[in-house]
Amino acid sequence: MKTDSKIDVASSLTDKLARGNVLAKECPSRNILQDVTSRWGVLILFSLLDGTYRFSELRKKITGVSEKMLSQTLQALEADGFVLRIAHPVIPPHVEYQLTVSGIEVAQRVEELVNWIELNLSGILASQQRYNEKR
């Protein structure tokens, strides 16, 4: 019986580790959450829902992002498996970015958040103004 109990605990622990726990300090899901929910991560994922873009097209579409931040964020999202970098073997180099299947899935969730914020913007701005007036 003790053996069965140990197996149940071990499989339960394995299941928990496989799922992740964003509230746990050392869980790698926190880094992925940071990549997805950073200002530039959200805007890149949201932009790529429209299709495939070259680096320069993304930079024009997402106003205010520096080349460095766009590059770093694209690399992080590529490492997470959300963005696919397609390098065409031509001169000058032609590189495009598009969402992977899991990238589309996470970007659709980001889109829901973006849409909610845009629909509720006036109320949020009013709350911010009231808060700032109290200070």
PDB file of N, CA, C and O in Angstrom, residues 40-113:
ATOM      1  N   TRP A  40       5.391  45.105 -25.608  1.00  0.00           N
ATOM      2  CA  TRP A  40       5.739  44.789 -26.992  1.00  0.00           C
ATOM      3  C   TRP A  40       5.287  43.392 -27.375  1.00  0.00           C
ATOM      4  O   TRP A  40       4.897  43.156 -28.508  1.00  0.00           O
ATOM      5  N   GLY A  41       5.302  42.460 -26.427  1.00  0.00           N
ATOM      6  CA  GLY A  41       4.828  41.117 -26.707  1.00  0.00           C
ATOM      7  C   GLY A  41       3.360  41.120 -27.098  1.00  0.00           C
ATOM      8  O   GLY A  41       2.959  40.494 -28.087  1.00  0.00           O
ATOM      9  N   VAL A  42       2.548  41.843 -26.335  1.00  0.00           N
ATOM     10  CA  VAL A  42       1.121  41.954 -26.630  1.00  0.00           C
ATOM     11  C   VAL A  42       0.917  42.568 -28.012  1.00  0.00           C
ATOM     12  O   VAL A  42       0.143  42.065 -28.831  1.00  0.00           O
ATOM     13  N   LEU A  43       1.622  43.655 -28.288  1.00  0.00           N
ATOM     14  CA  LEU A  43       1.428  44.358 -29.555  1.00  0.00           C
ATOM     15  C   LEU A  43       1.919  43.548 -30.752  1.00  0.00           C
ATOM     16  O   LEU A  43       1.309  43.579 -31.826  1.00  0.00           O
ATOM     17  N   ILE A  44       2.994  42.802 -30.584  1.00  0.00           N
ATOM     18  CA  ILE A  44       3.486  41.947 -31.672  1.00  0.00           C
ATOM     19  C   ILE A  44       2.506  40.814 -31.936  1.00  0.00           C
ATOM     20  O   ILE A  44       2.134  40.559 -33.090  1.00  0.00           O
ATOM     21  N   LEU A  45       2.082  40.130 -30.897  1.00  0.00           N
ATOM     22  CA  LEU A  45       1.124  39.029 -31.070  1.00  0.00           C
ATOM     23  C   LEU A  45      -0.165  39.534 -31.706  1.00  0.00           C
ATOM     24  O   LEU A  45      -0.691  38.927 -32.640  1.00  0.00           O
ATOM     25  N   PHE A  46      -0.658  40.643 -31.238  1.00  0.00           N
ATOM     26  CA  PHE A  46      -1.888  41.239 -31.765  1.00  0.00           C
ATOM     27  C   PHE A  46      -1.711  41.621 -33.238  1.00  0.00           C
ATOM     28  O   PHE A  46      -2.585  41.351 -34.068  1.00  0.00           O
ATOM     29  N   SER A  47      -0.566  42.188 -33.579  1.00  0.00           N
ATOM     30  CA  SER A  47      -0.295  42.593 -34.965  1.00  0.00           C
ATOM     31  C   SER A  47      -0.181  41.400 -35.899  1.00  0.00           C
ATOM     32  O   SER A  47      -0.675  41.437 -37.026  1.00  0.00           O
ATOM     33  N   LEU A  48       0.474  40.349 -35.439  1.00  0.00           N
ATOM     34  CA  LEU A  48       0.695  39.180 -36.298  1.00  0.00           C
ATOM     35  C   LEU A  48      -0.577  38.359 -36.524  1.00  0.00           C
ATOM     36  O   LEU A  48      -0.593  37.490 -37.395  1.00  0.00           O
ATOM     37  N   LEU A  49      -1.638  38.660 -35.785  1.00  0.00           N
ATOM     38  CA  LEU A  49      -2.916  38.000 -36.070  1.00  0.00           C
ATOM     39  C   LEU A  49      -3.405  38.348 -37.473  1.00  0.00           C
ATOM     40  O   LEU A  49      -4.153  37.597 -38.076  1.00  0.00           O
ATOM     41  N   ASP A  50      -2.965  39.501 -37.989  1.00  0.00           N
ATOM     42  CA  ASP A  50      -3.358  39.947 -39.333  1.00  0.00           C
ATOM     43  C   ASP A  50      -2.634  39.196 -40.434  1.00  0.00           C
ATOM     44  O   ASP A  50      -3.017  39.302 -41.594  1.00  0.00           O
ATOM     45  N   GLY A  51      -1.535  38.511 -40.108  1.00  0.00           N
ATOM     46  CA  GLY A  51      -0.802  37.778 -41.136  1.00  0.00           C
ATOM     47  C   GLY A  51       0.696  37.861 -40.949  1.00  0.00           C
ATOM     48  O   GLY A  51       1.193  38.141 -39.869  1.00  0.00           O
ATOM     49  N   THR A  52       1.410  37.637 -42.041  1.00  0.00           N
ATOM     50  CA  THR A  52       2.866  37.608 -42.041  1.00  0.00           C
ATOM     51  C   THR A  52       3.405  39.002 -42.334  1.00  0.00           C
ATOM     52  O   THR A  52       2.900  39.699 -43.216  1.00  0.00           O
ATOM     53  N   TYR A  53       4.445  39.396 -41.583  1.00  0.00           N
ATOM     54  CA  TYR A  53       5.035  40.722 -41.752  1.00  0.00           C
ATOM     55  C   TYR A  53       6.549  40.646 -41.775  1.00  0.00           C
ATOM     56  O   TYR A  53       7.140  39.815 -41.084  1.00  0.00           O
ATOM     57  N   ARG A  54       7.148  41.541 -42.514  1.00  0.00           N
ATOM     58  CA  ARG A  54       8.588  41.751 -42.451  1.00  0.00           C
ATOM     59  C   ARG A  54       8.879  42.605 -41.217  1.00  0.00           C
ATOM     60  O   ARG A  54       8.001  43.286 -40.687  1.00  0.00           O
ATOM     61  N   PHE A  55      10.123  42.592 -40.780  1.00  0.00           N
ATOM     62  CA  PHE A  55      10.545  43.345 -39.598  1.00  0.00           C
ATOM     63  C   PHE A  55      10.172  44.819 -39.741  1.00  0.00           C
ATOM     64  O   PHE A  55       9.584  45.420 -38.842  1.00  0.00           O
ATOM     65  N   SER A  56      10.532  45.405 -40.881  1.00  0.00           N
ATOM     66  CA  SER A  56      10.277  46.840 -41.091  1.00  0.00           C
ATOM     67  C   SER A  56       8.777  47.146 -41.104  1.00  0.00           C
ATOM     68  O   SER A  56       8.351  48.206 -40.627  1.00  0.00           O
ATOM     69  N   GLU A  57       7.977  46.226 -41.607  1.00  0.00           N
ATOM     70  CA  GLU A  57       6.521  46.426 -41.614  1.00  0.00           C
ATOM     71  C   GLU A  57       5.964  46.399 -40.185  1.00  0.00           C
ATOM     72  O   GLU A  57       5.093  47.210 -39.840  1.00  0.00           O
ATOM     73  N   LEU A  58       6.479  45.480 -39.376  1.00  0.00           N
ATOM     74  CA  LEU A  58       6.052  45.426 -37.976  1.00  0.00           C
ATOM     75  C   LEU A  58       6.452  46.699 -37.244  1.00  0.00           C
ATOM     76  O   LEU A  58       5.677  47.240 -36.454  1.00  0.00           O
ATOM     77  N   ARG A  59       7.637  47.175 -37.510  1.00  0.00           N
ATOM     78  CA  ARG A  59       8.122  48.385 -36.838  1.00  0.00           C
ATOM     79  C   ARG A  59       7.253  49.587 -37.195  1.00  0.00           C
ATOM     80  O   ARG A  59       6.974  50.437 -36.354  1.00  0.00           O
ATOM     81  N   LYS A  60       6.825  49.669 -38.442  1.00  0.00           N
ATOM     82  CA  LYS A  60       5.931  50.765 -38.857  1.00  0.00           C
ATOM     83  C   LYS A  60       4.542  50.602 -38.246  1.00  0.00           C
ATOM     84  O   LYS A  60       3.901  51.577 -37.872  1.00  0.00           O
ATOM     85  N   LYS A  61       4.077  49.382 -38.165  1.00  0.00           N
ATOM     86  CA  LYS A  61       2.743  49.110 -37.639  1.00  0.00           C
ATOM     87  C   LYS A  61       2.651  49.396 -36.141  1.00  0.00           C
ATOM     88  O   LYS A  61       1.659  49.945 -35.664  1.00  0.00           O
ATOM     89  N   ILE A  62       3.693  49.018 -35.408  1.00  0.00           N
ATOM     90  CA  ILE A  62       3.720  49.194 -33.950  1.00  0.00           C
ATOM     91  C   ILE A  62       4.526  50.455 -33.654  1.00  0.00           C
ATOM     92  O   ILE A  62       5.725  50.402 -33.397  1.00  0.00           O
ATOM     93  N   THR A  63       3.879  51.585 -33.692  1.00  0.00           N
ATOM     94  CA  THR A  63       4.590  52.848 -33.509  1.00  0.00           C
ATOM     95  C   THR A  63       5.177  52.938 -32.104  1.00  0.00           C
ATOM     96  O   THR A  63       4.578  52.477 -31.130  1.00  0.00           O
ATOM     97  N   GLY A  64       6.379  53.483 -32.032  1.00  0.00           N
ATOM     98  CA  GLY A  64       7.039  53.693 -30.749  1.00  0.00           C
ATOM     99  C   GLY A  64       7.999  52.594 -30.334  1.00  0.00           C
ATOM    100  O   GLY A  64       8.766  52.777 -29.389  1.00  0.00           O
ATOM    101  N   VAL A  65       7.991  51.467 -31.010  1.00  0.00           N
ATOM    102  CA  VAL A  65       8.902  50.383 -30.639  1.00  0.00           C
ATOM    103  C   VAL A  65      10.252  50.614 -31.311  1.00  0.00           C
ATOM    104  O   VAL A  65      10.322  50.964 -32.490  1.00  0.00           O
ATOM    105  N   SER A  66      11.325  50.440 -30.557  1.00  0.00           N
ATOM    106  CA  SER A  66      12.668  50.571 -31.122  1.00  0.00           C
ATOM    107  C   SER A  66      13.034  49.277 -31.842  1.00  0.00           C
ATOM    108  O   SER A  66      12.448  48.223 -31.586  1.00  0.00           O
ATOM    109  N   GLU A  67      14.012  49.373 -32.719  1.00  0.00           N
ATOM    110  CA  GLU A  67      14.491  48.173 -33.417  1.00  0.00           C
ATOM    111  C   GLU A  67      14.964  47.130 -32.416  1.00  0.00           C
ATOM    112  O   GLU A  67      14.693  45.937 -32.566  1.00  0.00           O
ATOM    113  N   LYS A  68      15.673  47.594 -31.394  1.00  0.00           N
ATOM    114  CA  LYS A  68      16.229  46.686 -30.387  1.00  0.00           C
ATOM    115  C   LYS A  68      15.114  45.939 -29.644  1.00  0.00           C
ATOM    116  O   LYS A  68      15.170  44.715 -29.492  1.00  0.00           O
ATOM    117  N   MET A  69      14.092  46.664 -29.198  1.00  0.00           N
ATOM    118  CA  MET A  69      13.012  46.014 -28.445  1.00  0.00           C
ATOM    119  C   MET A  69      12.186  45.093 -29.334  1.00  0.00           C
ATOM    120  O   MET A  69      11.776  44.014 -28.907  1.00  0.00           O
ATOM    121  N   LEU A  70      11.963  45.500 -30.578  1.00  0.00           N
ATOM    122  CA  LEU A  70      11.222  44.648 -31.504  1.00  0.00           C
ATOM    123  C   LEU A  70      11.990  43.354 -31.745  1.00  0.00           C
ATOM    124  O   LEU A  70      11.437  42.266 -31.690  1.00  0.00           O
ATOM    125  N   SER A  71      13.276  43.492 -31.973  1.00  0.00           N
ATOM    126  CA  SER A  71      14.128  42.331 -32.226  1.00  0.00           C
ATOM    127  C   SER A  71      14.165  41.396 -31.018  1.00  0.00           C
ATOM    128  O   SER A  71      13.985  40.179 -31.146  1.00  0.00           O
ATOM    129  N   GLN A  72      14.392  41.955 -29.836  1.00  0.00           N
ATOM    130  CA  GLN A  72      14.465  41.140 -28.615  1.00  0.00           C
ATOM    131  C   GLN A  72      13.143  40.432 -28.329  1.00  0.00           C
ATOM    132  O   GLN A  72      13.122  39.256 -27.952  1.00  0.00           O
ATOM    133  N   THR A  73      12.039  41.138 -28.524  1.00  0.00           N
ATOM    134  CA  THR A  73      10.737  40.550 -28.235  1.00  0.00           C
ATOM    135  C   THR A  73      10.390  39.472 -29.254  1.00  0.00           C
ATOM    136  O   THR A  73       9.863  38.411 -28.886  1.00  0.00           O
ATOM    137  N   LEU A  74      10.687  39.713 -30.517  1.00  0.00           N
ATOM    138  CA  LEU A  74      10.467  38.687 -31.537  1.00  0.00           C
ATOM    139  C   LEU A  74      11.283  37.433 -31.233  1.00  0.00           C
ATOM    140  O   LEU A  74      10.785  36.313 -31.363  1.00  0.00           O
ATOM    141  N   GLN A  75      12.528  37.612 -30.812  1.00  0.00           N
ATOM    142  CA  GLN A  75      13.377  36.472 -30.467  1.00  0.00           C
ATOM    143  C   GLN A  75      12.796  35.689 -29.292  1.00  0.00           C
ATOM    144  O   GLN A  75      12.790  34.455 -29.298  1.00  0.00           O
ATOM    145  N   ALA A  76      12.308  36.398 -28.269  1.00  0.00           N
ATOM    146  CA  ALA A  76      11.727  35.737 -27.094  1.00  0.00           C
ATOM    147  C   ALA A  76      10.475  34.962 -27.493  1.00  0.00           C
ATOM    148  O   ALA A  76      10.289  33.807 -27.077  1.00  0.00           O
ATOM    149  N   LEU A  77       9.616  35.572 -28.308  1.00  0.00           N
ATOM    150  CA  LEU A  77       8.393  34.901 -28.737  1.00  0.00           C
ATOM    151  C   LEU A  77       8.695  33.732 -29.674  1.00  0.00           C
ATOM    152  O   LEU A  77       7.988  32.720 -29.654  1.00  0.00           O
ATOM    153  N   GLU A  78       9.766  33.855 -30.443  1.00  0.00           N
ATOM    154  CA  GLU A  78      10.201  32.739 -31.294  1.00  0.00           C
ATOM    155  C   GLU A  78      10.710  31.592 -30.420  1.00  0.00           C
ATOM    156  O   GLU A  78      10.379  30.426 -30.653  1.00  0.00           O
ATOM    157  N   ALA A  79      11.498  31.917 -29.400  1.00  0.00           N
ATOM    158  CA  ALA A  79      12.020  30.893 -28.488  1.00  0.00           C
ATOM    159  C   ALA A  79      10.889  30.174 -27.758  1.00  0.00           C
ATOM    160  O   ALA A  79      10.973  28.965 -27.511  1.00  0.00           O
ATOM    161  N   ASP A  80       9.817  30.897 -27.437  1.00  0.00           N
ATOM    162  CA  ASP A  80       8.664  30.303 -26.756  1.00  0.00           C
ATOM    163  C   ASP A  80       7.803  29.468 -27.703  1.00  0.00           C
ATOM    164  O   ASP A  80       6.889  28.780 -27.260  1.00  0.00           O
ATOM    165  N   GLY A  81       8.066  29.568 -29.001  1.00  0.00           N
ATOM    166  CA  GLY A  81       7.302  28.796 -29.978  1.00  0.00           C
ATOM    167  C   GLY A  81       6.046  29.485 -30.473  1.00  0.00           C
ATOM    168  O   GLY A  81       5.188  28.850 -31.077  1.00  0.00           O
ATOM    169  N   PHE A  82       5.938  30.799 -30.251  1.00  0.00           N
ATOM    170  CA  PHE A  82       4.750  31.540 -30.668  1.00  0.00           C
ATOM    171  C   PHE A  82       4.921  32.221 -32.026  1.00  0.00           C
ATOM    172  O   PHE A  82       3.935  32.508 -32.697  1.00  0.00           O
ATOM    173  N   VAL A  83       6.153  32.525 -32.373  1.00  0.00           N
ATOM    174  CA  VAL A  83       6.443  33.233 -33.626  1.00  0.00           C
ATOM    175  C   VAL A  83       7.400  32.398 -34.459  1.00  0.00           C
ATOM    176  O   VAL A  83       8.353  31.816 -33.936  1.00  0.00           O
ATOM    177  N   LEU A  84       7.138  32.363 -35.745  1.00  0.00           N
ATOM    178  CA  LEU A  84       8.003  31.673 -36.694  1.00  0.00           C
ATOM    179  C   LEU A  84       8.747  32.726 -37.504  1.00  0.00           C
ATOM    180  O   LEU A  84       8.137  33.632 -38.069  1.00  0.00           O
ATOM    181  N   ARG A  85      10.064  32.608 -37.533  1.00  0.00           N
ATOM    182  CA  ARG A  85      10.916  33.502 -38.326  1.00  0.00           C
ATOM    183  C   ARG A  85      11.255  32.776 -39.617  1.00  0.00           C
ATOM    184  O   ARG A  85      11.833  31.693 -39.597  1.00  0.00           O
ATOM    185  N   ILE A  86      10.908  33.396 -40.733  1.00  0.00           N
ATOM    186  CA  ILE A  86      11.142  32.792 -42.044  1.00  0.00           C
ATOM    187  C   ILE A  86      12.177  33.633 -42.773  1.00  0.00           C
ATOM    188  O   ILE A  86      11.915  34.790 -43.127  1.00  0.00           O
ATOM    189  N   ALA A  87      13.362  33.073 -42.986  1.00  0.00           N
ATOM    190  CA  ALA A  87      14.435  33.772 -43.698  1.00  0.00           C
ATOM    191  C   ALA A  87      14.482  33.250 -45.127  1.00  0.00           C
ATOM    192  O   ALA A  87      14.755  32.073 -45.354  1.00  0.00           O
ATOM    193  N   HIS A  88      14.230  34.136 -46.066  1.00  0.00           N
ATOM    194  CA  HIS A  88      14.292  33.765 -47.479  1.00  0.00           C
ATOM    195  C   HIS A  88      15.722  33.944 -47.982  1.00  0.00           C
ATOM    196  O   HIS A  88      16.336  34.983 -47.721  1.00  0.00           O
ATOM    197  N   PRO A  89      16.258  32.965 -48.708  1.00  0.00           N
ATOM    198  CA  PRO A  89      17.659  33.037 -49.155  1.00  0.00           C
ATOM    199  C   PRO A  89      17.823  33.937 -50.394  1.00  0.00           C
ATOM    200  O   PRO A  89      18.060  33.464 -51.498  1.00  0.00           O
ATOM    201  N   VAL A  90      17.677  35.223 -50.169  1.00  0.00           N
ATOM    202  CA  VAL A  90      17.841  36.198 -51.252  1.00  0.00           C
ATOM    203  C   VAL A  90      18.745  37.326 -50.766  1.00  0.00           C
ATOM    204  O   VAL A  90      18.984  37.476 -49.572  1.00  0.00           O
ATOM    205  N   ILE A  91      19.223  38.114 -51.721  1.00  0.00           N
ATOM    206  CA  ILE A  91      20.033  39.280 -51.381  1.00  0.00           C
ATOM    207  C   ILE A  91      19.309  40.499 -51.926  1.00  0.00           C
ATOM    208  O   ILE A  91      18.988  40.539 -53.110  1.00  0.00           O
ATOM    209  N   PRO A  92      19.026  41.508 -51.111  1.00  0.00           N
ATOM    210  CA  PRO A  92      19.284  41.578 -49.669  1.00  0.00           C
ATOM    211  C   PRO A  92      18.392  40.591 -48.895  1.00  0.00           C
ATOM    212  O   PRO A  92      17.372  40.145 -49.411  1.00  0.00           O
ATOM    213  N   PRO A  93      18.785  40.285 -47.664  1.00  0.00           N
ATOM    214  CA  PRO A  93      18.030  39.317 -46.863  1.00  0.00           C
ATOM    215  C   PRO A  93      16.558  39.725 -46.720  1.00  0.00           C
ATOM    216  O   PRO A  93      16.236  40.904 -46.586  1.00  0.00           O
ATOM    217  N   HIS A  94      15.701  38.755 -46.785  1.00  0.00           N
ATOM    218  CA  HIS A  94      14.256  38.976 -46.655  1.00  0.00           C
ATOM    219  C   HIS A  94      13.759  38.047 -45.549  1.00  0.00           C
ATOM    220  O   HIS A  94      13.748  36.828 -45.712  1.00  0.00           O
ATOM    221  N   VAL A  95      13.380  38.640 -44.418  1.00  0.00           N
ATOM    222  CA  VAL A  95      12.930  37.869 -43.257  1.00  0.00           C
ATOM    223  C   VAL A  95      11.496  38.268 -42.941  1.00  0.00           C
ATOM    224  O   VAL A  95      11.152  39.450 -42.927  1.00  0.00           O
ATOM    225  N   GLU A  96      10.674  37.264 -42.707  1.00  0.00           N
ATOM    226  CA  GLU A  96       9.276  37.497 -42.352  1.00  0.00           C
ATOM    227  C   GLU A  96       8.960  36.801 -41.030  1.00  0.00           C
ATOM    228  O   GLU A  96       9.634  35.845 -40.649  1.00  0.00           O
ATOM    229  N   TYR A  97       7.924  37.299 -40.376  1.00  0.00           N
ATOM    230  CA  TYR A  97       7.480  36.732 -39.109  1.00  0.00           C
ATOM    231  C   TYR A  97       5.998  36.416 -39.193  1.00  0.00           C
ATOM    232  O   TYR A  97       5.222  37.194 -39.748  1.00  0.00           O
ATOM    233  N   GLN A  98       5.630  35.261 -38.655  1.00  0.00           N
ATOM    234  CA  GLN A  98       4.226  34.879 -38.579  1.00  0.00           C
ATOM    235  C   GLN A  98       4.005  34.079 -37.311  1.00  0.00           C
ATOM    236  O   GLN A  98       4.952  33.580 -36.698  1.00  0.00           O
ATOM    237  N   LEU A  99       2.751  33.959 -36.925  1.00  0.00           N
ATOM    238  CA  LEU A  99       2.402  33.195 -35.732  1.00  0.00           C
ATOM    239  C   LEU A  99       2.405  31.699 -36.031  1.00  0.00           C
ATOM    240  O   LEU A  99       2.032  31.277 -37.124  1.00  0.00           O
ATOM    241  N   THR A 100       2.819  30.924 -35.054  1.00  0.00           N
ATOM    242  CA  THR A 100       2.691  29.469 -35.115  1.00  0.00           C
ATOM    243  C   THR A 100       1.268  29.121 -34.682  1.00  0.00           C
ATOM    244  O   THR A 100       0.483  30.012 -34.304  1.00  0.00           O
ATOM    245  N   VAL A 101       0.943  27.857 -34.676  1.00  0.00           N
ATOM    246  CA  VAL A 101      -0.384  27.430 -34.217  1.00  0.00           C
ATOM    247  C   VAL A 101      -0.606  27.861 -32.764  1.00  0.00           C
ATOM    248  O   VAL A 101      -1.643  28.427 -32.414  1.00  0.00           O
ATOM    249  N   SER A 102       0.381  27.617 -31.898  1.00  0.00           N
ATOM    250  CA  SER A 102       0.220  28.035 -30.497  1.00  0.00           C
ATOM    251  C   SER A 102       0.281  29.553 -30.379  1.00  0.00           C
ATOM    252  O   SER A 102      -0.348  30.136 -29.501  1.00  0.00           O
ATOM    253  N   GLY A 103       0.999  30.202 -31.285  1.00  0.00           N
ATOM    254  CA  GLY A 103       1.034  31.663 -31.309  1.00  0.00           C
ATOM    255  C   GLY A 103      -0.326  32.253 -31.636  1.00  0.00           C
ATOM    256  O   GLY A 103      -0.745  33.254 -31.049  1.00  0.00           O
ATOM    257  N   ILE A 104      -1.027  31.631 -32.571  1.00  0.00           N
ATOM    258  CA  ILE A 104      -2.381  32.082 -32.909  1.00  0.00           C
ATOM    259  C   ILE A 104      -3.292  31.937 -31.697  1.00  0.00           C
ATOM    260  O   ILE A 104      -4.069  32.837 -31.370  1.00  0.00           O
ATOM    261  N   GLU A 105      -3.154  30.814 -31.008  1.00  0.00           N
ATOM    262  CA  GLU A 105      -3.992  30.556 -29.837  1.00  0.00           C
ATOM    263  C   GLU A 105      -3.768  31.598 -28.749  1.00  0.00           C
ATOM    264  O   GLU A 105      -4.717  32.168 -28.207  1.00  0.00           O
ATOM    265  N   VAL A 106      -2.519  31.880 -28.436  1.00  0.00           N
ATOM    266  CA  VAL A 106      -2.239  32.864 -27.381  1.00  0.00           C
ATOM    267  C   VAL A 106      -2.584  34.273 -27.872  1.00  0.00           C
ATOM    268  O   VAL A 106      -3.094  35.098 -27.105  1.00  0.00           O
ATOM    269  N   ALA A 107      -2.348  34.571 -29.143  1.00  0.00           N
ATOM    270  CA  ALA A 107      -2.659  35.896 -29.686  1.00  0.00           C
ATOM    271  C   ALA A 107      -4.159  36.167 -29.666  1.00  0.00           C
ATOM    272  O   ALA A 107      -4.585  37.306 -29.461  1.00  0.00           O
ATOM    273  N   GLN A 108      -4.969  35.142 -29.864  1.00  0.00           N
ATOM    274  CA  GLN A 108      -6.424  35.319 -29.796  1.00  0.00           C
ATOM    275  C   GLN A 108      -6.850  35.697 -28.379  1.00  0.00           C
ATOM    276  O   GLN A 108      -7.763  36.506 -28.188  1.00  0.00           O
ATOM    277  N   ARG A 109      -6.177  35.148 -27.394  1.00  0.00           N
ATOM    278  CA  ARG A 109      -6.481  35.511 -26.003  1.00  0.00           C
ATOM    279  C   ARG A 109      -6.030  36.943 -25.718  1.00  0.00           C
ATOM    280  O   ARG A 109      -6.715  37.698 -25.027  1.00  0.00           O
ATOM    281  N   VAL A 110      -4.885  37.316 -26.258  1.00  0.00           N
ATOM    282  CA  VAL A 110      -4.392  38.687 -26.123  1.00  0.00           C
ATOM    283  C   VAL A 110      -5.373  39.648 -26.804  1.00  0.00           C
ATOM    284  O   VAL A 110      -5.666  40.722 -26.279  1.00  0.00           O
ATOM    285  N   GLU A 111      -5.879  39.245 -27.966  1.00  0.00           N
ATOM    286  CA  GLU A 111      -6.838  40.077 -28.702  1.00  0.00           C
ATOM    287  C   GLU A 111      -8.086  40.341 -27.858  1.00  0.00           C
ATOM    288  O   GLU A 111      -8.616  41.464 -27.862  1.00  0.00           O
ATOM    289  N   GLU A 112      -8.555  39.338 -27.131  1.00  0.00           N
ATOM    290  CA  GLU A 112      -9.717  39.531 -26.251  1.00  0.00           C
ATOM    291  C   GLU A 112      -9.426  40.610 -25.214  1.00  0.00           C
ATOM    292  O   GLU A 112     -10.268  41.460 -24.944  1.00  0.00           O
ATOM    293  N   LEU A 113      -8.231  40.573 -24.627  1.00  0.00           N
ATOM    294  CA  LEU A 113      -7.850  41.572 -23.637  1.00  0.00           C
ATOM    295  C   LEU A 113      -7.749  42.956 -24.273  1.00  0.00           C
ATOM    296  O   LEU A 113      -8.270  43.943 -23.730  1.00  0.00           O
TER     297      LEU A 113
END
